[in-house]
Amino acid sequence: MLRLFLLVLGLSSFLGAEAVQIPTMNFELSAPSSPQQLVSSLNVLVLLTLLFLAPSMVLVMTTFTRFVIVFGFLRQALGTQQVPPTQLLVMLAMILTFFVMEPVGTKAYENGIKPYIEEKIGYEEAFDKTTLPFKNFMIRNTREKDLALFLRIRKMENPATVEEVPLSVIIPSFVISELKTAFEIGFLLFLPFLVIDMVVASILMSMGMMMLPPIMIALPFKILVFVLIDGWNLLIGNLIASIK
């Protein structure tokens, strides 16, 4: 690389300054000369911020939290350690999240983003119409108790419509509601596998085989029961059915 650079410099000095010109780059920060230039710069800043926060928004504004926590509880209840792998469970949760949120995203695009791209509505109206389907979805899956908690913390009056509820109140309310729902489902998942563990442990104690780990004996039975009842089909079907 160094030799190539020296060769270019030698050819430029041999052929003359006008024969070979090395391009230059100029990075300069200056005050905007017009309001339109300021608005354009702010739009670029907002777009970059949204792209940076997109993974976090997927976690807090969709059903991804519910899916990934329930799958984690299922793996713990089965006692299979790292099977299925964490990467597979996360990807499955992402696929199911996309499946559930696709109608909401399509509605947000048709109502807000598409008219804004076609310059039919302004920026503020496009933002309100884009976020409204997500607001409706999150409020449908949020407990009134959780929503009232953050309204009380903000010292806000009860809103009359969904449009009056800010995202800063809806998002944390939705997150803690999803966490509670996921833990409830996880508890129900643990119960049948816990019964199998207790039965196996009791049988081993009655046979005097206390040195044999009950988990090792119960694991094949738990996997067998999960496969016989078509556990993945039942779990995913009921998870999606629990979403309003």
PDB file of C-alpha atoms in Angstrom:
ATOM      1  CA  MET A   1       0.000   0.000   0.000  1.00  0.00           C
ATOM      2  CA  LEU A   2       2.838   2.363   0.846  1.00  0.00           C
ATOM      3  CA  ARG A   3       4.611   1.522  -2.410  1.00  0.00           C
ATOM      4  CA  LEU A   4       1.456   2.267  -4.399  1.00  0.00           C
ATOM      5  CA  PHE A   5       1.080   5.615  -2.651  1.00  0.00           C
ATOM      6  CA  LEU A   6       4.707   6.547  -3.416  1.00  0.00           C
ATOM      7  CA  LEU A   7       4.225   5.456  -7.029  1.00  0.00           C
ATOM      8  CA  VAL A   8       1.198   7.739  -7.402  1.00  0.00           C
ATOM      9  CA  LEU A   9       3.120  10.648  -5.911  1.00  0.00           C
ATOM     10  CA  GLY A  10       6.034  10.010  -8.271  1.00  0.00           C
ATOM     11  CA  LEU A  11       3.772   9.891 -11.331  1.00  0.00           C
ATOM     12  CA  SER A  12       2.003  13.074 -10.301  1.00  0.00           C
ATOM     13  CA  SER A  13       5.287  14.956  -9.927  1.00  0.00           C
ATOM     14  CA  PHE A  14       6.507  13.526 -13.254  1.00  0.00           C
ATOM     15  CA  LEU A  15       3.370  14.274 -15.284  1.00  0.00           C
ATOM     16  CA  GLY A  16       2.621  17.609 -13.688  1.00  0.00           C
ATOM     17  CA  ALA A  17       0.142  18.910 -11.169  1.00  0.00           C
ATOM     18  CA  GLU A  18      -2.779  18.991 -13.618  1.00  0.00           C
ATOM     19  CA  ALA A  19      -2.367  15.402 -14.857  1.00  0.00           C
ATOM     20  CA  VAL A  20      -3.178  13.641 -11.558  1.00  0.00           C
ATOM     21  CA  GLN A  21      -5.340  15.346  -8.932  1.00  0.00           C
ATOM     22  CA  ILE A  22      -5.964  13.755  -5.557  1.00  0.00           C
ATOM     23  CA  PRO A  23      -9.519  14.503  -4.344  1.00  0.00           C
ATOM     24  CA  THR A  24      -9.938  16.282  -1.038  1.00  0.00           C
ATOM     25  CA  MET A  25     -12.742  16.116   1.546  1.00  0.00           C
ATOM     26  CA  ASN A  26     -13.930  19.020   3.609  1.00  0.00           C
ATOM     27  CA  PHE A  27     -15.891  18.508   6.849  1.00  0.00           C
ATOM     28  CA  GLU A  28     -17.247  21.777   8.163  1.00  0.00           C
ATOM     29  CA  LEU A  29     -19.774  22.629  10.871  1.00  0.00           C
ATOM     30  CA  SER A  30     -21.557  25.896  10.285  1.00  0.00           C
ATOM     31  CA  ALA A  31     -24.778  27.589  11.319  1.00  0.00           C
ATOM     32  CA  PRO A  32     -27.768  26.981   9.040  1.00  0.00           C
ATOM     33  CA  SER A  33     -28.332  29.746   6.536  1.00  0.00           C
ATOM     34  CA  SER A  34     -32.122  29.267   6.378  1.00  0.00           C
ATOM     35  CA  PRO A  35     -34.950  27.658   8.396  1.00  0.00           C
ATOM     36  CA  GLN A  36     -35.388  25.000   5.672  1.00  0.00           C
ATOM     37  CA  GLN A  37     -31.764  23.940   6.086  1.00  0.00           C
ATOM     38  CA  LEU A  38     -32.248  23.651   9.861  1.00  0.00           C
ATOM     39  CA  VAL A  39     -35.384  21.532   9.405  1.00  0.00           C
ATOM     40  CA  SER A  40     -33.572  19.213   6.985  1.00  0.00           C
ATOM     41  CA  SER A  41     -30.708  18.746   9.448  1.00  0.00           C
ATOM     42  CA  LEU A  42     -33.130  18.016  12.287  1.00  0.00           C
ATOM     43  CA  ASN A  43     -35.001  15.480  10.141  1.00  0.00           C
ATOM     44  CA  VAL A  44     -31.745  13.640   9.433  1.00  0.00           C
ATOM     45  CA  LEU A  45     -30.931  13.684  13.166  1.00  0.00           C
ATOM     46  CA  VAL A  46     -34.375  12.317  14.071  1.00  0.00           C
ATOM     47  CA  LEU A  47     -34.084   9.566  11.440  1.00  0.00           C
ATOM     48  CA  LEU A  48     -30.655   8.479  12.712  1.00  0.00           C
ATOM     49  CA  THR A  49     -31.967   8.476  16.292  1.00  0.00           C
ATOM     50  CA  LEU A  50     -34.941   6.279  15.316  1.00  0.00           C
ATOM     51  CA  LEU A  51     -32.645   3.835  13.500  1.00  0.00           C
ATOM     52  CA  PHE A  52     -30.395   3.666  16.572  1.00  0.00           C
ATOM     53  CA  LEU A  53     -33.357   3.052  18.906  1.00  0.00           C
ATOM     54  CA  ALA A  54     -35.166   0.614  16.587  1.00  0.00           C
ATOM     55  CA  PRO A  55     -34.002  -2.579  18.424  1.00  0.00           C
ATOM     56  CA  SER A  56     -35.101  -1.111  21.753  1.00  0.00           C
ATOM     57  CA  MET A  57     -38.457  -0.083  20.305  1.00  0.00           C
ATOM     58  CA  VAL A  58     -39.017  -3.666  19.141  1.00  0.00           C
ATOM     59  CA  LEU A  59     -38.520  -4.818  22.736  1.00  0.00           C
ATOM     60  CA  VAL A  60     -40.861  -2.324  24.393  1.00  0.00           C
ATOM     61  CA  MET A  61     -43.607  -1.736  21.793  1.00  0.00           C
ATOM     62  CA  THR A  62     -44.285  -5.285  20.564  1.00  0.00           C
ATOM     63  CA  THR A  63     -45.026  -8.736  21.964  1.00  0.00           C
ATOM     64  CA  PHE A  64     -41.377  -9.795  21.722  1.00  0.00           C
ATOM     65  CA  THR A  65     -40.942  -9.520  25.501  1.00  0.00           C
ATOM     66  CA  ARG A  66     -43.809 -11.931  26.174  1.00  0.00           C
ATOM     67  CA  PHE A  67     -42.576 -14.515  23.678  1.00  0.00           C
ATOM     68  CA  VAL A  68     -38.919 -14.565  24.684  1.00  0.00           C
ATOM     69  CA  ILE A  69     -39.666 -14.747  28.437  1.00  0.00           C
ATOM     70  CA  VAL A  70     -42.168 -17.589  28.011  1.00  0.00           C
ATOM     71  CA  PHE A  71     -39.696 -19.541  25.868  1.00  0.00           C
ATOM     72  CA  GLY A  72     -37.052 -19.050  28.541  1.00  0.00           C
ATOM     73  CA  PHE A  73     -39.419 -20.371  31.215  1.00  0.00           C
ATOM     74  CA  LEU A  74     -40.243 -23.362  29.028  1.00  0.00           C
ATOM     75  CA  ARG A  75     -36.601 -24.296  28.659  1.00  0.00           C
ATOM     76  CA  GLN A  76     -36.074 -23.996  32.407  1.00  0.00           C
ATOM     77  CA  ALA A  77     -39.162 -26.096  33.121  1.00  0.00           C
ATOM     78  CA  LEU A  78     -38.012 -28.850  30.764  1.00  0.00           C
ATOM     79  CA  GLY A  79     -34.539 -28.746  32.291  1.00  0.00           C
ATOM     80  CA  THR A  80     -32.845 -29.111  28.913  1.00  0.00           C
ATOM     81  CA  GLN A  81     -30.143 -26.527  29.745  1.00  0.00           C
ATOM     82  CA  GLN A  82     -29.185 -24.964  26.396  1.00  0.00           C
ATOM     83  CA  VAL A  83     -31.625 -26.863  24.173  1.00  0.00           C
ATOM     84  CA  PRO A  84     -33.163 -25.198  22.209  1.00  0.00           C
ATOM     85  CA  PRO A  85     -30.289 -22.697  21.858  1.00  0.00           C
ATOM     86  CA  THR A  86     -30.855 -19.115  22.946  1.00  0.00           C
ATOM     87  CA  GLN A  87     -30.301 -17.821  19.407  1.00  0.00           C
ATOM     88  CA  LEU A  88     -33.059 -20.106  18.092  1.00  0.00           C
ATOM     89  CA  LEU A  89     -35.523 -19.032  20.786  1.00  0.00           C
ATOM     90  CA  VAL A  90     -34.798 -15.352  20.120  1.00  0.00           C
ATOM     91  CA  MET A  91     -35.268 -15.821  16.364  1.00  0.00           C
ATOM     92  CA  LEU A  92     -38.523 -17.714  16.950  1.00  0.00           C
ATOM     93  CA  ALA A  93     -39.721 -14.878  19.177  1.00  0.00           C
ATOM     94  CA  MET A  94     -38.795 -12.368  16.461  1.00  0.00           C
ATOM     95  CA  ILE A  95     -40.664 -14.327  13.784  1.00  0.00           C
ATOM     96  CA  LEU A  96     -43.795 -14.601  15.935  1.00  0.00           C
ATOM     97  CA  THR A  97     -43.539 -10.907  16.813  1.00  0.00           C
ATOM     98  CA  PHE A  98     -43.416 -10.022  13.113  1.00  0.00           C
ATOM     99  CA  PHE A  99     -46.419 -12.291  12.489  1.00  0.00           C
ATOM    100  CA  VAL A 100     -48.468 -10.616  15.227  1.00  0.00           C
ATOM    101  CA  MET A 101     -47.386  -7.026  14.528  1.00  0.00           C
ATOM    102  CA  GLU A 102     -47.629  -7.151  10.728  1.00  0.00           C
ATOM    103  CA  PRO A 103     -51.257  -5.853  10.585  1.00  0.00           C
ATOM    104  CA  VAL A 104     -50.362  -3.039  13.004  1.00  0.00           C
ATOM    105  CA  GLY A 105     -47.272  -2.055  11.007  1.00  0.00           C
ATOM    106  CA  THR A 106     -49.195  -2.169   7.726  1.00  0.00           C
ATOM    107  CA  LYS A 107     -51.906   0.079   9.121  1.00  0.00           C
ATOM    108  CA  ALA A 108     -49.306   2.522  10.464  1.00  0.00           C
ATOM    109  CA  TYR A 109     -47.599   2.660   7.073  1.00  0.00           C
ATOM    110  CA  GLU A 110     -50.827   3.163   5.118  1.00  0.00           C
ATOM    111  CA  ASN A 111     -52.165   5.860   7.454  1.00  0.00           C
ATOM    112  CA  GLY A 112     -49.024   7.811   8.267  1.00  0.00           C
ATOM    113  CA  ILE A 113     -45.819   7.001   6.418  1.00  0.00           C
ATOM    114  CA  LYS A 114     -47.215   6.580   2.906  1.00  0.00           C
ATOM    115  CA  PRO A 115     -49.168   9.893   2.863  1.00  0.00           C
ATOM    116  CA  TYR A 116     -46.115  11.672   4.289  1.00  0.00           C
ATOM    117  CA  ILE A 117     -43.866  10.262   1.560  1.00  0.00           C
ATOM    118  CA  GLU A 118     -46.425  11.395  -1.021  1.00  0.00           C
ATOM    119  CA  GLU A 119     -46.375  14.866   0.642  1.00  0.00           C
ATOM    120  CA  LYS A 120     -50.096  14.745   1.405  1.00  0.00           C
ATOM    121  CA  ILE A 121     -49.720  15.405   5.151  1.00  0.00           C
ATOM    122  CA  GLY A 122     -47.201  17.156   7.363  1.00  0.00           C
ATOM    123  CA  TYR A 123     -44.601  15.699   9.706  1.00  0.00           C
ATOM    124  CA  GLU A 124     -46.573  16.067  12.948  1.00  0.00           C
ATOM    125  CA  GLU A 125     -49.745  14.589  11.483  1.00  0.00           C
ATOM    126  CA  ALA A 126     -47.752  11.720   9.966  1.00  0.00           C
ATOM    127  CA  PHE A 127     -46.160  10.966  13.353  1.00  0.00           C
ATOM    128  CA  ASP A 128     -49.538  10.939  15.112  1.00  0.00           C
ATOM    129  CA  LYS A 129     -51.155   8.691  12.488  1.00  0.00           C
ATOM    130  CA  THR A 130     -48.155   6.335  12.434  1.00  0.00           C
ATOM    131  CA  THR A 131     -48.042   5.862  16.201  1.00  0.00           C
ATOM    132  CA  LEU A 132     -51.821   5.601  16.666  1.00  0.00           C
ATOM    133  CA  PRO A 133     -52.091   1.891  15.596  1.00  0.00           C
ATOM    134  CA  PHE A 134     -49.254   1.021  17.980  1.00  0.00           C
ATOM    135  CA  LYS A 135     -50.956   2.992  20.751  1.00  0.00           C
ATOM    136  CA  ASN A 136     -54.224   1.115  20.201  1.00  0.00           C
ATOM    137  CA  PHE A 137     -52.408  -2.225  20.208  1.00  0.00           C
ATOM    138  CA  MET A 138     -50.447  -1.493  23.381  1.00  0.00           C
ATOM    139  CA  ILE A 139     -53.473  -0.156  25.262  1.00  0.00           C
ATOM    140  CA  ARG A 140     -55.537  -3.242  24.333  1.00  0.00           C
ATOM    141  CA  ASN A 141     -52.830  -5.398  25.935  1.00  0.00           C
ATOM    142  CA  THR A 142     -52.202  -3.135  28.930  1.00  0.00           C
ATOM    143  CA  ARG A 143     -53.917  -3.505  32.268  1.00  0.00           C
ATOM    144  CA  GLU A 144     -55.848  -0.464  33.459  1.00  0.00           C
ATOM    145  CA  LYS A 145     -54.027  -0.719  36.779  1.00  0.00           C
ATOM    146  CA  ASP A 146     -50.625  -0.342  35.125  1.00  0.00           C
ATOM    147  CA  LEU A 147     -51.784   2.541  32.943  1.00  0.00           C
ATOM    148  CA  ALA A 148     -53.301   4.315  35.952  1.00  0.00           C
ATOM    149  CA  LEU A 149     -50.022   3.890  37.842  1.00  0.00           C
ATOM    150  CA  PHE A 150     -47.996   5.938  35.364  1.00  0.00           C
ATOM    151  CA  LEU A 151     -50.782   8.470  34.894  1.00  0.00           C
ATOM    152  CA  ARG A 152     -50.772   8.966  38.647  1.00  0.00           C
ATOM    153  CA  ILE A 153     -46.980   9.300  38.723  1.00  0.00           C
ATOM    154  CA  ARG A 154     -47.173  11.964  36.000  1.00  0.00           C
ATOM    155  CA  LYS A 155     -50.097  13.604  37.858  1.00  0.00           C
ATOM    156  CA  MET A 156     -52.212  13.519  34.702  1.00  0.00           C
ATOM    157  CA  GLU A 157     -55.968  13.357  34.483  1.00  0.00           C
ATOM    158  CA  ASN A 158     -57.658  10.338  32.947  1.00  0.00           C
ATOM    159  CA  PRO A 159     -57.547  10.789  29.155  1.00  0.00           C
ATOM    160  CA  ALA A 160     -60.760  10.666  27.160  1.00  0.00           C
ATOM    161  CA  THR A 161     -59.256   9.144  24.007  1.00  0.00           C
ATOM    162  CA  VAL A 162     -56.213   7.122  23.014  1.00  0.00           C
ATOM    163  CA  GLU A 163     -54.742  10.113  21.182  1.00  0.00           C
ATOM    164  CA  GLU A 164     -54.473  12.004  24.464  1.00  0.00           C
ATOM    165  CA  VAL A 165     -52.272   9.351  26.104  1.00  0.00           C
ATOM    166  CA  PRO A 166     -48.574  10.089  25.454  1.00  0.00           C
ATOM    167  CA  LEU A 167     -46.182   7.343  24.411  1.00  0.00           C
ATOM    168  CA  SER A 168     -44.084   8.070  27.495  1.00  0.00           C
ATOM    169  CA  VAL A 169     -46.991   6.705  29.583  1.00  0.00           C
ATOM    170  CA  ILE A 170     -48.205   3.905  27.308  1.00  0.00           C
ATOM    171  CA  ILE A 171     -44.809   2.238  26.745  1.00  0.00           C
ATOM    172  CA  PRO A 172     -43.829   1.592  30.416  1.00  0.00           C
ATOM    173  CA  SER A 173     -47.394   0.534  31.217  1.00  0.00           C
ATOM    174  CA  PHE A 174     -47.355  -1.919  28.329  1.00  0.00           C
ATOM    175  CA  VAL A 175     -43.946  -3.318  29.327  1.00  0.00           C
ATOM    176  CA  ILE A 176     -44.881  -4.149  32.924  1.00  0.00           C
ATOM    177  CA  SER A 177     -48.194  -5.645  31.733  1.00  0.00           C
ATOM    178  CA  GLU A 178     -46.295  -7.870  29.302  1.00  0.00           C
ATOM    179  CA  LEU A 179     -43.891  -8.914  32.063  1.00  0.00           C
ATOM    180  CA  LYS A 180     -46.768  -9.874  34.370  1.00  0.00           C
ATOM    181  CA  THR A 181     -48.514 -11.830  31.612  1.00  0.00           C
ATOM    182  CA  ALA A 182     -45.306 -13.634  30.657  1.00  0.00           C
ATOM    183  CA  PHE A 183     -44.638 -14.639  34.275  1.00  0.00           C
ATOM    184  CA  GLU A 184     -48.194 -15.908  34.677  1.00  0.00           C
ATOM    185  CA  ILE A 185     -47.835 -18.093  31.585  1.00  0.00           C
ATOM    186  CA  GLY A 186     -44.418 -19.254  32.784  1.00  0.00           C
ATOM    187  CA  PHE A 187     -45.895 -20.305  36.138  1.00  0.00           C
ATOM    188  CA  LEU A 188     -48.579 -22.353  34.385  1.00  0.00           C
ATOM    189  CA  LEU A 189     -45.887 -23.981  32.241  1.00  0.00           C
ATOM    190  CA  PHE A 190     -43.884 -25.000  35.284  1.00  0.00           C
ATOM    191  CA  LEU A 191     -46.734 -26.778  37.068  1.00  0.00           C
ATOM    192  CA  PRO A 192     -47.016 -30.017  35.005  1.00  0.00           C
ATOM    193  CA  PHE A 193     -43.239 -30.433  34.786  1.00  0.00           C
ATOM    194  CA  LEU A 194     -42.926 -29.776  38.519  1.00  0.00           C
ATOM    195  CA  VAL A 195     -45.422 -32.578  39.162  1.00  0.00           C
ATOM    196  CA  ILE A 196     -43.294 -34.952  37.064  1.00  0.00           C
ATOM    197  CA  ASP A 197     -40.173 -33.959  39.034  1.00  0.00           C
ATOM    198  CA  MET A 198     -41.936 -34.568  42.361  1.00  0.00           C
ATOM    199  CA  VAL A 199     -43.298 -37.967  41.272  1.00  0.00           C
ATOM    200  CA  VAL A 200     -39.888 -39.124  40.035  1.00  0.00           C
ATOM    201  CA  ALA A 201     -38.183 -37.873  43.216  1.00  0.00           C
ATOM    202  CA  SER A 202     -40.719 -39.680  45.416  1.00  0.00           C
ATOM    203  CA  ILE A 203     -40.271 -42.952  43.502  1.00  0.00           C
ATOM    204  CA  LEU A 204     -36.481 -42.747  43.757  1.00  0.00           C
ATOM    205  CA  MET A 205     -36.654 -42.056  47.509  1.00  0.00           C
ATOM    206  CA  SER A 206     -39.033 -44.982  48.060  1.00  0.00           C
ATOM    207  CA  MET A 207     -36.602 -47.242  46.179  1.00  0.00           C
ATOM    208  CA  GLY A 208     -33.690 -45.998  48.253  1.00  0.00           C
ATOM    209  CA  MET A 209     -31.939 -44.468  45.230  1.00  0.00           C
ATOM    210  CA  MET A 210     -31.347 -41.102  46.838  1.00  0.00           C
ATOM    211  CA  MET A 211     -27.910 -40.653  45.237  1.00  0.00           C
ATOM    212  CA  LEU A 212     -29.382 -40.709  41.724  1.00  0.00           C
ATOM    213  CA  PRO A 213     -30.308 -37.173  40.533  1.00  0.00           C
ATOM    214  CA  PRO A 214     -34.085 -37.015  39.973  1.00  0.00           C
ATOM    215  CA  ILE A 215     -33.609 -34.472  37.175  1.00  0.00           C
ATOM    216  CA  MET A 216     -31.691 -37.003  35.106  1.00  0.00           C
ATOM    217  CA  ILE A 217     -34.548 -39.514  35.315  1.00  0.00           C
ATOM    218  CA  ALA A 218     -37.355 -36.956  34.928  1.00  0.00           C
ATOM    219  CA  LEU A 219     -35.893 -35.249  31.853  1.00  0.00           C
ATOM    220  CA  PRO A 220     -36.816 -37.994  29.314  1.00  0.00           C
ATOM    221  CA  PHE A 221     -40.348 -38.204  30.726  1.00  0.00           C
ATOM    222  CA  LYS A 222     -40.847 -34.429  30.498  1.00  0.00           C
ATOM    223  CA  ILE A 223     -39.621 -34.363  26.904  1.00  0.00           C
ATOM    224  CA  LEU A 224     -41.854 -37.329  26.070  1.00  0.00           C
ATOM    225  CA  VAL A 225     -44.931 -35.672  27.576  1.00  0.00           C
ATOM    226  CA  PHE A 226     -44.168 -32.387  25.802  1.00  0.00           C
ATOM    227  CA  VAL A 227     -43.832 -34.158  22.450  1.00  0.00           C
ATOM    228  CA  LEU A 228     -46.952 -36.323  22.912  1.00  0.00           C
ATOM    229  CA  ILE A 229     -49.207 -33.340  23.627  1.00  0.00           C
ATOM    230  CA  ASP A 230     -47.657 -31.395  20.699  1.00  0.00           C
ATOM    231  CA  GLY A 231     -46.374 -28.788  23.107  1.00  0.00           C
ATOM    232  CA  TRP A 232     -45.001 -26.276  20.609  1.00  0.00           C
ATOM    233  CA  ASN A 233     -48.300 -26.146  18.735  1.00  0.00           C
ATOM    234  CA  LEU A 234     -50.310 -25.680  21.914  1.00  0.00           C
ATOM    235  CA  LEU A 235     -47.929 -23.129  23.410  1.00  0.00           C
ATOM    236  CA  ILE A 236     -47.589 -20.891  20.350  1.00  0.00           C
ATOM    237  CA  GLY A 237     -51.305 -21.146  19.552  1.00  0.00           C
ATOM    238  CA  ASN A 238     -52.308 -20.068  23.052  1.00  0.00           C
ATOM    239  CA  LEU A 239     -49.631 -17.374  23.179  1.00  0.00           C
ATOM    240  CA  ILE A 240     -50.943 -15.742  20.018  1.00  0.00           C
ATOM    241  CA  ALA A 241     -54.556 -16.219  21.180  1.00  0.00           C
ATOM    242  CA  SER A 242     -53.728 -14.371  24.424  1.00  0.00           C
ATOM    243  CA  ILE A 243     -52.846 -11.231  22.451  1.00  0.00           C
ATOM    244  CA  LYS A 244     -55.775  -8.864  21.955  1.00  0.00           C
TER     245      LYS A 244
END
